[in-house]
Amino acid sequence: RDLPTSSRSLEDFLQRVAEEMKSTRPVNPEDATRSVFKVIARHVDLGQSAKVRDALPKQIRSLWPESVGV
């Protein structure tokens, strides 16, 4: 099982997303991340999704949808 990483930069984070998705069809890792964050923001309780968002480093948090779960 993979352990969590302490990636703090957006570039490192997106690189890790790309690595984890390399066995799927080609997808832009930033678009994929934005989509996942949008699903979390829309379908997880507002308080819980805010905790997820607030736990992210600032650069990564910038991908969170502004109008949802803020």
Short mmCIF file of N, CA and C in Angstrom, two decimals:
data_model
loop_
_atom_site.label_atom_id
_atom_site.label_comp_id
_atom_site.label_asym_id
_atom_site.label_seq_id
_atom_site.Cartn_x
_atom_site.Cartn_y
_atom_site.Cartn_z
N ARG A 1 0.85 -1.18 0.00
CA ARG A 1 0.00 0.00 0.00
C ARG A 1 0.88 1.23 0.00
N ASP A 2 0.52 2.21 -0.82
CA ASP A 2 1.29 3.45 -0.89
C ASP A 2 1.01 4.32 0.33
N LEU A 3 2.04 4.94 0.81
CA LEU A 3 1.89 5.88 1.92
C LEU A 3 1.63 7.27 1.36
N PRO A 4 0.92 8.12 2.12
CA PRO A 4 0.70 9.49 1.67
C PRO A 4 2.04 10.21 1.48
N THR A 5 2.05 11.12 0.53
CA THR A 5 3.26 11.91 0.32
C THR A 5 3.03 13.30 0.89
N SER A 6 4.10 14.02 1.06
CA SER A 6 3.98 15.37 1.61
C SER A 6 4.18 16.41 0.52
N SER A 7 3.68 16.12 -0.68
CA SER A 7 3.78 17.09 -1.78
C SER A 7 3.12 18.39 -1.38
N ARG A 8 3.82 19.45 -1.53
CA ARG A 8 3.27 20.76 -1.21
C ARG A 8 3.11 21.63 -2.45
N SER A 9 3.91 21.36 -3.48
CA SER A 9 3.80 22.20 -4.67
C SER A 9 2.76 21.62 -5.62
N LEU A 10 2.12 22.49 -6.34
CA LEU A 10 1.12 22.07 -7.31
C LEU A 10 1.76 21.19 -8.37
N GLU A 11 2.94 21.55 -8.81
CA GLU A 11 3.63 20.78 -9.84
C GLU A 11 3.89 19.34 -9.38
N ASP A 12 4.39 19.18 -8.16
CA ASP A 12 4.64 17.83 -7.62
C ASP A 12 3.35 17.04 -7.49
N PHE A 13 2.31 17.70 -7.02
CA PHE A 13 1.02 17.04 -6.84
C PHE A 13 0.47 16.55 -8.18
N LEU A 14 0.48 17.42 -9.19
CA LEU A 14 -0.05 17.05 -10.50
C LEU A 14 0.80 15.96 -11.15
N GLN A 15 2.10 15.99 -10.89
CA GLN A 15 2.96 14.93 -11.40
C GLN A 15 2.57 13.58 -10.79
N ARG A 16 2.27 13.59 -9.51
CA ARG A 16 1.85 12.35 -8.83
C ARG A 16 0.51 11.87 -9.38
N VAL A 17 -0.41 12.79 -9.61
CA VAL A 17 -1.70 12.43 -10.21
C VAL A 17 -1.46 11.79 -11.58
N ALA A 18 -0.61 12.41 -12.39
CA ALA A 18 -0.31 11.88 -13.72
C ALA A 18 0.28 10.47 -13.63
N GLU A 19 1.19 10.27 -12.69
CA GLU A 19 1.80 8.95 -12.51
C GLU A 19 0.75 7.90 -12.15
N GLU A 20 -0.16 8.26 -11.27
CA GLU A 20 -1.18 7.31 -10.82
C GLU A 20 -2.19 7.01 -11.93
N MET A 21 -2.33 7.91 -12.90
CA MET A 21 -3.30 7.74 -13.97
C MET A 21 -2.70 7.18 -15.25
N LYS A 22 -1.42 6.85 -15.24
CA LYS A 22 -0.77 6.47 -16.50
C LYS A 22 -1.31 5.19 -17.11
N SER A 23 -2.01 4.37 -16.36
CA SER A 23 -2.58 3.15 -16.93
C SER A 23 -3.99 3.37 -17.50
N THR A 24 -4.49 4.60 -17.44
CA THR A 24 -5.80 4.92 -18.00
C THR A 24 -5.62 5.66 -19.32
N ARG A 25 -6.71 6.06 -19.91
CA ARG A 25 -6.60 6.84 -21.14
C ARG A 25 -5.97 8.19 -20.81
N PRO A 26 -5.33 8.82 -21.78
CA PRO A 26 -4.66 10.10 -21.51
C PRO A 26 -5.65 11.17 -21.03
N VAL A 27 -5.36 11.74 -19.88
CA VAL A 27 -6.18 12.79 -19.29
C VAL A 27 -5.25 13.83 -18.71
N ASN A 28 -5.60 15.08 -18.86
CA ASN A 28 -4.83 16.16 -18.26
C ASN A 28 -4.96 16.04 -16.74
N PRO A 29 -3.85 15.92 -16.01
CA PRO A 29 -3.95 15.73 -14.55
C PRO A 29 -4.60 16.90 -13.83
N GLU A 30 -4.43 18.11 -14.33
CA GLU A 30 -5.09 19.26 -13.69
C GLU A 30 -6.59 19.18 -13.89
N ASP A 31 -7.04 18.84 -15.09
CA ASP A 31 -8.47 18.69 -15.35
C ASP A 31 -9.06 17.58 -14.50
N ALA A 32 -8.35 16.47 -14.38
CA ALA A 32 -8.82 15.35 -13.57
C ALA A 32 -8.95 15.76 -12.10
N THR A 33 -7.96 16.49 -11.60
CA THR A 33 -7.98 16.94 -10.21
C THR A 33 -9.14 17.88 -9.97
N ARG A 34 -9.33 18.83 -10.87
CA ARG A 34 -10.46 19.77 -10.74
C ARG A 34 -11.79 19.01 -10.73
N SER A 35 -11.90 17.99 -11.57
CA SER A 35 -13.14 17.20 -11.62
C SER A 35 -13.39 16.46 -10.31
N VAL A 36 -12.35 15.86 -9.76
CA VAL A 36 -12.48 15.15 -8.48
C VAL A 36 -12.87 16.13 -7.38
N PHE A 37 -12.23 17.28 -7.33
CA PHE A 37 -12.56 18.27 -6.31
C PHE A 37 -14.00 18.74 -6.46
N LYS A 38 -14.46 18.89 -7.70
CA LYS A 38 -15.84 19.33 -7.95
C LYS A 38 -16.83 18.29 -7.43
N VAL A 39 -16.54 17.01 -7.67
CA VAL A 39 -17.42 15.94 -7.19
C VAL A 39 -17.45 15.94 -5.66
N ILE A 40 -16.29 16.07 -5.04
CA ILE A 40 -16.24 16.11 -3.57
C ILE A 40 -17.06 17.29 -3.06
N ALA A 41 -16.85 18.47 -3.64
CA ALA A 41 -17.53 19.68 -3.18
C ALA A 41 -19.05 19.57 -3.34
N ARG A 42 -19.50 18.90 -4.38
CA ARG A 42 -20.94 18.81 -4.63
C ARG A 42 -21.63 17.68 -3.88
N HIS A 43 -20.92 16.60 -3.61
CA HIS A 43 -21.59 15.40 -3.09
C HIS A 43 -21.22 15.03 -1.66
N VAL A 44 -20.29 15.72 -1.08
CA VAL A 44 -19.92 15.48 0.32
C VAL A 44 -20.48 16.63 1.14
N ASP A 45 -20.91 16.32 2.35
CA ASP A 45 -21.43 17.33 3.26
C ASP A 45 -20.54 18.58 3.24
N LEU A 46 -21.16 19.76 3.24
CA LEU A 46 -20.43 21.02 3.14
C LEU A 46 -19.32 21.14 4.18
N GLY A 47 -19.60 20.78 5.41
CA GLY A 47 -18.59 20.87 6.46
C GLY A 47 -17.41 19.94 6.21
N GLN A 48 -17.71 18.73 5.77
CA GLN A 48 -16.65 17.76 5.49
C GLN A 48 -15.83 18.16 4.27
N SER A 49 -16.51 18.63 3.22
CA SER A 49 -15.76 19.04 2.02
C SER A 49 -14.90 20.26 2.32
N ALA A 50 -15.37 21.14 3.20
CA ALA A 50 -14.56 22.30 3.59
C ALA A 50 -13.31 21.84 4.34
N LYS A 51 -13.44 20.79 5.17
CA LYS A 51 -12.27 20.26 5.88
C LYS A 51 -11.25 19.70 4.90
N VAL A 52 -11.74 19.00 3.88
CA VAL A 52 -10.84 18.46 2.85
C VAL A 52 -10.12 19.62 2.16
N ARG A 53 -10.89 20.59 1.70
CA ARG A 53 -10.32 21.76 1.00
C ARG A 53 -9.30 22.47 1.88
N ASP A 54 -9.65 22.73 3.12
CA ASP A 54 -8.78 23.50 4.01
C ASP A 54 -7.52 22.75 4.40
N ALA A 55 -7.52 21.42 4.27
CA ALA A 55 -6.34 20.63 4.59
C ALA A 55 -5.32 20.63 3.45
N LEU A 56 -5.74 21.09 2.28
CA LEU A 56 -4.84 21.09 1.13
C LEU A 56 -3.87 22.27 1.19
N PRO A 57 -2.66 22.08 0.71
CA PRO A 57 -1.74 23.22 0.59
C PRO A 57 -2.36 24.28 -0.33
N LYS A 58 -2.02 25.53 -0.11
CA LYS A 58 -2.63 26.65 -0.82
C LYS A 58 -2.59 26.48 -2.34
N GLN A 59 -1.45 26.07 -2.89
CA GLN A 59 -1.35 25.92 -4.35
C GLN A 59 -2.32 24.87 -4.87
N ILE A 60 -2.44 23.77 -4.17
CA ILE A 60 -3.34 22.70 -4.60
C ILE A 60 -4.79 23.12 -4.39
N ARG A 61 -5.06 23.82 -3.30
CA ARG A 61 -6.40 24.32 -3.00
C ARG A 61 -6.91 25.24 -4.10
N SER A 62 -6.00 25.86 -4.84
CA SER A 62 -6.41 26.78 -5.91
C SER A 62 -7.19 26.06 -7.01
N LEU A 63 -7.12 24.74 -7.07
CA LEU A 63 -7.87 23.97 -8.06
C LEU A 63 -9.30 23.68 -7.61
N TRP A 64 -9.61 23.94 -6.33
CA TRP A 64 -10.94 23.68 -5.80
C TRP A 64 -11.93 24.65 -6.45
N PRO A 65 -13.12 24.19 -6.82
CA PRO A 65 -14.09 25.09 -7.46
C PRO A 65 -14.53 26.19 -6.49
N GLU A 66 -14.42 27.43 -6.93
CA GLU A 66 -14.71 28.56 -6.05
C GLU A 66 -16.17 28.66 -5.65
N SER A 67 -17.07 28.31 -6.55
CA SER A 67 -18.49 28.51 -6.28
C SER A 67 -19.17 27.35 -5.57
N VAL A 68 -18.41 26.27 -5.31
CA VAL A 68 -19.01 25.08 -4.70
C VAL A 68 -18.26 24.71 -3.43
N GLY A 69 -18.99 24.52 -2.35
CA GLY A 69 -18.38 24.05 -1.11
C GLY A 69 -17.42 25.02 -0.48
N VAL A 70 -17.67 26.30 -0.67
CA VAL A 70 -16.78 27.32 -0.10
C VAL A 70 -17.42 27.90 1.13
#
